[in-house]
Amino acid sequence: AQSVTQLGSHVSVSEGALVLLRCNYSSSVPPYLFWYVQYPNQGLQLLLKYTTGATLVKGINGFEAEFKKSETSFHLTKPSAHMSDAAEYFCAVSDNPSQGGSEKLVFGKGTKLTVNP
Amino acid sequence: EPEVTQTPSHQVTQMGQEVILRCVPISNHLYFYWYRQILGQKVEFLVSFYNNEISEKSEIFDDQFSVERPDGSNFTLKIRSTKLEDSAMYFCASISNLWTGKAGANVLTFGAGSRLTVL
C-alpha cells in the first residue's frame, strides 16, 4: 500500500531564507508524486508533479522538487521564501495506472509553512 | 481558469441529521472524487465516480455515504445520519481523463472544500 510521510507539521522560516519541506513515500510500483498547496480558505492547488523523465521538477512560484528513488524522497524546496508562500503544503503519491496502479492520491498530513518578516 | 465549486463552504449540523454537500466539477471533466480531511489529519480518499457509477471507494465510505450526479453538472456527497467523527473538510475534485502514463499526465483539480461540523 502507498503511504506518504511529511516530516514536520510546522516549518517556520525567515523571509528570503531557503524553504525545505520533506516528503518520503512508499509505493509498490513506480510512483507519480505531487506537491499541492492550500492557502487559507482555498482549495488544493497543484504546485508541481513528477511522473516520468527528469527527476528535478520545477513548479509554480519558484518551487522545485527532486525525485530520489534511492531515498524514496520528493522534498520541496525554494531558494528564497516570500511572505506569500505562507500556506499548508501537501505531498501526495499515486501509483502509476499504466503499471497496474490506481489513480487515486494518497496524501501526507501536510506541513504548515510560516514565513517571518 | 476553470474551477471546481463547492457549496456550502461551512455547514453545522446535529448528530443524526442528513447532510448533502454539493460540487460543480469542471464542465468537460469525466472523473469525480471526494476526499476528506479531519482536522490535523491526512487528506483521505473517499470515493471516485465515473460514468454514473462508483469506480472505487475507501473503507471510510460505508453505507452512510452516497454520491450522485443528479443532473449532469452537480456531483453530491450525502451523509445519511451524521456522526461526530464525520466532522471534517470535504474536498471535491475532478479530472478530464485518467492518467495516460505519459509525462504531463492530467492532474486533479480540487475545490475549496466544505467544512462540516457535527455537534
GROMACS .gro file of C-alpha atoms in nm:
model
  236
    1ALA     CA    1   0.000   0.000   0.000
    2GLN     CA    2   0.112   0.351  -0.069
    3SER     CA    3   0.195   0.598   0.203
    4VAL     CA    4   0.342   0.944   0.240
    5THR     CA    5   0.529   1.086   0.536
    6GLN     CA    6   0.585   1.457   0.571
    7LEU     CA    7   0.842   1.538   0.838
    8GLY     CA    8   0.741   1.839   1.039
    9SER     CA    9   0.382   1.954   1.069
   10HIS     CA   10   0.504   2.312   1.108
   11VAL     CA   11   0.804   2.480   0.945
   12SER     CA   12   0.899   2.840   1.012
   13VAL     CA   13   1.149   3.034   0.801
   14SER     CA   14   1.254   3.394   0.764
   15GLU     CA   15   1.171   3.587   0.451
   16GLY     CA   16   1.450   3.529   0.199
   17ALA     CA   17   1.564   3.204   0.360
   18LEU     CA   18   1.566   2.861   0.199
   19VAL     CA   19   1.245   2.662   0.221
   20LEU     CA   20   1.280   2.284   0.258
   21LEU     CA   21   0.970   2.071   0.312
   22ARG     CA   22   1.038   1.700   0.341
   23CYS     CA   23   0.838   1.417   0.189
   24ASN     CA   24   0.909   1.046   0.186
   25TYR     CA   25   0.685   0.795   0.015
   26SER     CA   26   0.635   0.425  -0.027
   27SER     CA   27   0.483   0.270  -0.335
   28SER     CA   28   0.477  -0.078  -0.480
   29VAL     CA   29   0.506   0.047  -0.837
   30PRO     CA   30   0.687   0.348  -0.987
   31PRO     CA   31   0.502   0.641  -0.838
   32TYR     CA   32   0.359   0.964  -0.957
   33LEU     CA   33   0.441   1.233  -0.699
   34PHE     CA   34   0.277   1.566  -0.634
   35TRP     CA   35   0.301   1.871  -0.416
   36TYR     CA   36  -0.017   2.067  -0.351
   37VAL     CA   37  -0.050   2.397  -0.168
   38GLN     CA   38  -0.352   2.519   0.022
   39TYR     CA   39  -0.386   2.888   0.101
   40PRO     CA   40  -0.637   2.987   0.369
   41ASN     CA   41  -0.997   2.928   0.261
   42GLN     CA   42  -0.891   2.796  -0.077
   43GLY     CA   43  -0.875   2.458  -0.247
   44LEU     CA   44  -0.574   2.239  -0.305
   45GLN     CA   45  -0.364   2.387  -0.585
   46LEU     CA   46  -0.104   2.183  -0.772
   47LEU     CA   47   0.249   2.316  -0.725
   48LEU     CA   48   0.436   2.055  -0.926
   49LYS     CA   49   0.435   1.691  -1.020
   50TYR     CA   50   0.672   1.412  -1.112
   51THR     CA   51   0.555   1.141  -1.349
   52THR     CA   52   0.849   1.027  -1.561
   53GLY     CA   53   1.165   1.175  -1.705
   54ALA     CA   54   1.374   1.444  -1.539
   55THR     CA   55   1.392   1.391  -1.166
   56LEU     CA   56   1.423   1.760  -1.082
   57VAL     CA   57   1.084   1.913  -1.134
   58LYS     CA   58   1.012   2.284  -1.142
   59GLY     CA   59   0.676   2.416  -1.038
   60ILE     CA   60   0.495   2.741  -0.988
   61ASN     CA   61   0.605   3.026  -0.763
   62GLY     CA   62   0.973   2.926  -0.778
   63PHE     CA   63   0.930   2.589  -0.609
   64GLU     CA   64   1.103   2.275  -0.720
   65ALA     CA   65   1.131   1.917  -0.603
   66GLU     CA   66   1.366   1.630  -0.675
   67PHE     CA   67   1.259   1.269  -0.705
   68LYS     CA   68   1.521   1.047  -0.542
   69LYS     CA   69   1.429   0.686  -0.590
   70SER     CA   70   1.713   0.555  -0.374
   71GLU     CA   71   1.593   0.767  -0.083
   72THR     CA   72   1.219   0.735  -0.167
   73SER     CA   73   1.201   1.109  -0.125
   74PHE     CA   74   1.043   1.404  -0.302
   75HIS     CA   75   1.145   1.706  -0.097
   76LEU     CA   76   1.014   2.050  -0.191
   77THR     CA   77   1.249   2.348  -0.197
   78LYS     CA   78   1.251   2.715  -0.276
   79PRO     CA   79   1.573   2.918  -0.258
   80SER     CA   80   1.420   3.230  -0.109
   81ALA     CA   81   1.096   3.239   0.088
   82HIS     CA   82   0.840   3.510   0.033
   83MET     CA   83   0.568   3.617   0.271
   84SER     CA   84   0.309   3.499   0.018
   85ASP     CA   85   0.443   3.143   0.048
   86ALA     CA   86   0.280   3.104   0.388
   87ALA     CA   87   0.035   2.818   0.342
   88GLU     CA   88  -0.009   2.448   0.404
   89TYR     CA   89   0.175   2.212   0.172
   90PHE     CA   90   0.074   1.856   0.096
   91CYS     CA   91   0.280   1.584  -0.064
   92ALA     CA   92   0.086   1.311  -0.244
   93VAL     CA   93   0.156   0.990  -0.431
   94SER     CA   94  -0.040   0.787  -0.679
   95ASP     CA   95   0.053   0.457  -0.829
   96ASN     CA   96   0.122   0.463  -1.199
   97PRO     CA   97  -0.201   0.334  -1.353
   98SER     CA   98  -0.022   0.220  -1.667
   99GLN     CA   99   0.169  -0.025  -1.447
  100GLY     CA  100  -0.131  -0.159  -1.264
  101GLY     CA  101  -0.171   0.112  -1.005
  102SER     CA  102  -0.466   0.331  -0.913
  103GLU     CA  103  -0.518   0.694  -1.000
  104LYS     CA  104  -0.630   0.793  -0.653
  105LEU     CA  105  -0.400   1.013  -0.448
  106VAL     CA  106  -0.261   0.927  -0.107
  107PHE     CA  107  -0.170   1.241   0.083
  108GLY     CA  108   0.068   1.323   0.362
  109LYS     CA  109  -0.052   1.505   0.673
  110GLY     CA  110   0.063   1.840   0.543
  111THR     CA  111   0.322   2.092   0.654
  112LYS     CA  112   0.222   2.440   0.754
  113LEU     CA  113   0.479   2.693   0.640
  114THR     CA  114   0.514   3.019   0.828
  115VAL     CA  115   0.729   3.297   0.681
  116ASN     CA  116   0.856   3.555   0.928
  117PRO     CA  117   0.945   3.908   0.820
  118GLU     CA  118  -0.929   2.936  -1.526
  119PRO     CA  119  -1.198   2.670  -1.476
  120GLU     CA  120  -1.279   2.592  -1.116
  121VAL     CA  121  -1.441   2.321  -0.911
  122THR     CA  122  -1.709   2.489  -0.700
  123GLN     CA  123  -1.828   2.353  -0.366
  124THR     CA  124  -2.124   2.452  -0.150
  125PRO     CA  125  -2.174   2.514   0.131
  126SER     CA  126  -1.838   2.640   0.246
  127HIS     CA  127  -1.932   2.559   0.604
  128GLN     CA  128  -2.219   2.357   0.747
  129VAL     CA  129  -2.303   2.291   1.109
  130THR     CA  130  -2.542   2.006   1.182
  131GLN     CA  131  -2.671   1.798   1.468
  132MET     CA  132  -2.563   1.438   1.506
  133GLY     CA  133  -2.802   1.206   1.324
  134GLN     CA  134  -2.905   1.460   1.064
  135GLU     CA  135  -2.863   1.411   0.691
  136VAL     CA  136  -2.618   1.633   0.508
  137ILE     CA  137  -2.569   1.691   0.137
  138LEU     CA  138  -2.250   1.852   0.013
  139ARG     CA  139  -2.258   1.984  -0.339
  140CYS     CA  140  -1.991   2.017  -0.603
  141VAL     CA  141  -1.990   2.152  -0.955
  142PRO     CA  142  -1.693   1.993  -1.134
  143ILE     CA  143  -1.525   2.145  -1.436
  144SER     CA  144  -1.766   2.109  -1.724
  145ASN     CA  145  -1.570   1.878  -1.957
  146HIS     CA  146  -1.434   1.656  -1.681
  147LEU     CA  147  -1.539   1.295  -1.664
  148TYR     CA  148  -1.400   1.161  -1.335
  149PHE     CA  149  -1.510   1.288  -0.999
  150TYR     CA  150  -1.380   1.238  -0.648
  151TRP     CA  151  -1.448   1.315  -0.286
  152TYR     CA  152  -1.169   1.342  -0.033
  153ARG     CA  153  -1.190   1.449   0.328
  154GLN     CA  154  -0.955   1.589   0.588
  155ILE     CA  155  -1.028   1.555   0.956
  156LEU     CA  156  -0.866   1.841   1.145
  157GLY     CA  157  -0.498   1.771   1.195
  158GLN     CA  158  -0.502   1.454   0.989
  159LYS     CA  159  -0.426   1.350   0.635
  160VAL     CA  160  -0.639   1.423   0.330
  161GLU     CA  161  -0.807   1.087   0.267
  162PHE     CA  162  -0.965   0.943  -0.044
  163LEU     CA  163  -1.335   0.862  -0.007
  164VAL     CA  164  -1.472   0.772  -0.347
  165SER     CA  165  -1.425   0.806  -0.721
  166PHE     CA  166  -1.709   0.822  -0.972
  167TYR     CA  167  -1.718   0.773  -1.347
  168ASN     CA  168  -1.993   0.712  -1.598
  169ASN     CA  169  -2.262   0.745  -1.333
  170GLU     CA  170  -2.125   0.484  -1.103
  171ILE     CA  171  -1.872   0.446  -0.825
  172SER     CA  172  -1.541   0.322  -0.965
  173GLU     CA  173  -1.356   0.292  -0.635
  174LYS     CA  174  -1.429   0.363  -0.269
  175SER     CA  175  -1.233   0.352   0.050
  176GLU     CA  176  -1.327   0.167   0.367
  177ILE     CA  177  -1.434   0.503   0.511
  178PHE     CA  178  -1.711   0.521   0.252
  179ASP     CA  179  -1.963   0.299   0.429
  180ASP     CA  180  -2.340   0.268   0.387
  181GLN     CA  181  -2.393   0.608   0.546
  182PHE     CA  182  -2.232   0.773   0.245
  183SER     CA  183  -2.363   0.802  -0.107
  184VAL     CA  184  -2.276   1.001  -0.416
  185GLU     CA  185  -2.486   1.111  -0.705
  186ARG     CA  186  -2.462   1.312  -1.023
  187PRO     CA  187  -2.827   1.408  -1.047
  188ASP     CA  188  -2.831   1.647  -1.339
  189GLY     CA  189  -2.510   1.627  -1.538
  190SER     CA  190  -2.348   1.922  -1.365
  191ASN     CA  191  -2.372   1.870  -0.989
  192PHE     CA  192  -2.190   1.596  -0.800
  193THR     CA  193  -2.318   1.543  -0.448
  194LEU     CA  194  -2.200   1.363  -0.138
  195LYS     CA  195  -2.473   1.262   0.106
  196ILE     CA  196  -2.420   1.151   0.461
  197ARG     CA  197  -2.743   0.990   0.583
  198SER     CA  198  -2.702   1.010   0.958
  199THR     CA  199  -2.406   1.219   1.060
  200LYS     CA  200  -2.176   1.119   1.344
  201LEU     CA  201  -1.939   1.336   1.543
  202GLU     CA  202  -1.646   1.177   1.364
  203ASP     CA  203  -1.779   1.295   1.028
  204SER     CA  204  -1.667   1.647   1.118
  205ALA     CA  205  -1.407   1.729   0.856
  206MET     CA  206  -1.326   1.932   0.549
  207TYR     CA  207  -1.464   1.759   0.241
  208PHE     CA  208  -1.294   1.823  -0.092
  209CYS     CA  209  -1.441   1.755  -0.431
  210ALA     CA  210  -1.209   1.702  -0.727
  211SER     CA  211  -1.241   1.628  -1.095
  212ILE     CA  212  -1.023   1.532  -1.389
  213SER     CA  213  -1.085   1.514  -1.760
  214ASN     CA  214  -0.910   1.184  -1.824
  215LEU     CA  215  -0.729   0.928  -1.620
  216TRP     CA  216  -0.356   0.932  -1.620
  217THR     CA  217  -0.219   0.831  -1.955
  218GLY     CA  218   0.112   0.705  -1.825
  219LYS     CA  219   0.290   0.978  -2.017
  220ALA     CA  220   0.479   1.273  -1.889
  221GLY     CA  221   0.245   1.564  -1.839
  222ALA     CA  222  -0.037   1.344  -1.722
  223ASN     CA  223  -0.356   1.514  -1.617
  224VAL     CA  224  -0.398   1.609  -1.254
  225LEU     CA  225  -0.692   1.653  -1.024
  226THR     CA  226  -0.849   1.995  -0.982
  227PHE     CA  227  -0.977   2.043  -0.630
  228GLY     CA  228  -1.248   2.266  -0.495
  229ALA     CA  229  -1.204   2.491  -0.192
  230GLY     CA  230  -1.373   2.244   0.035
  231SER     CA  231  -1.683   2.224   0.251
  232ARG     CA  232  -1.625   2.226   0.624
  233LEU     CA  233  -1.873   2.004   0.807
  234THR     CA  234  -1.915   2.040   1.182
  235VAL     CA  235  -2.129   1.779   1.357
  236LEU     CA  236  -2.245   1.872   1.707
   0.00000   0.00000   0.00000
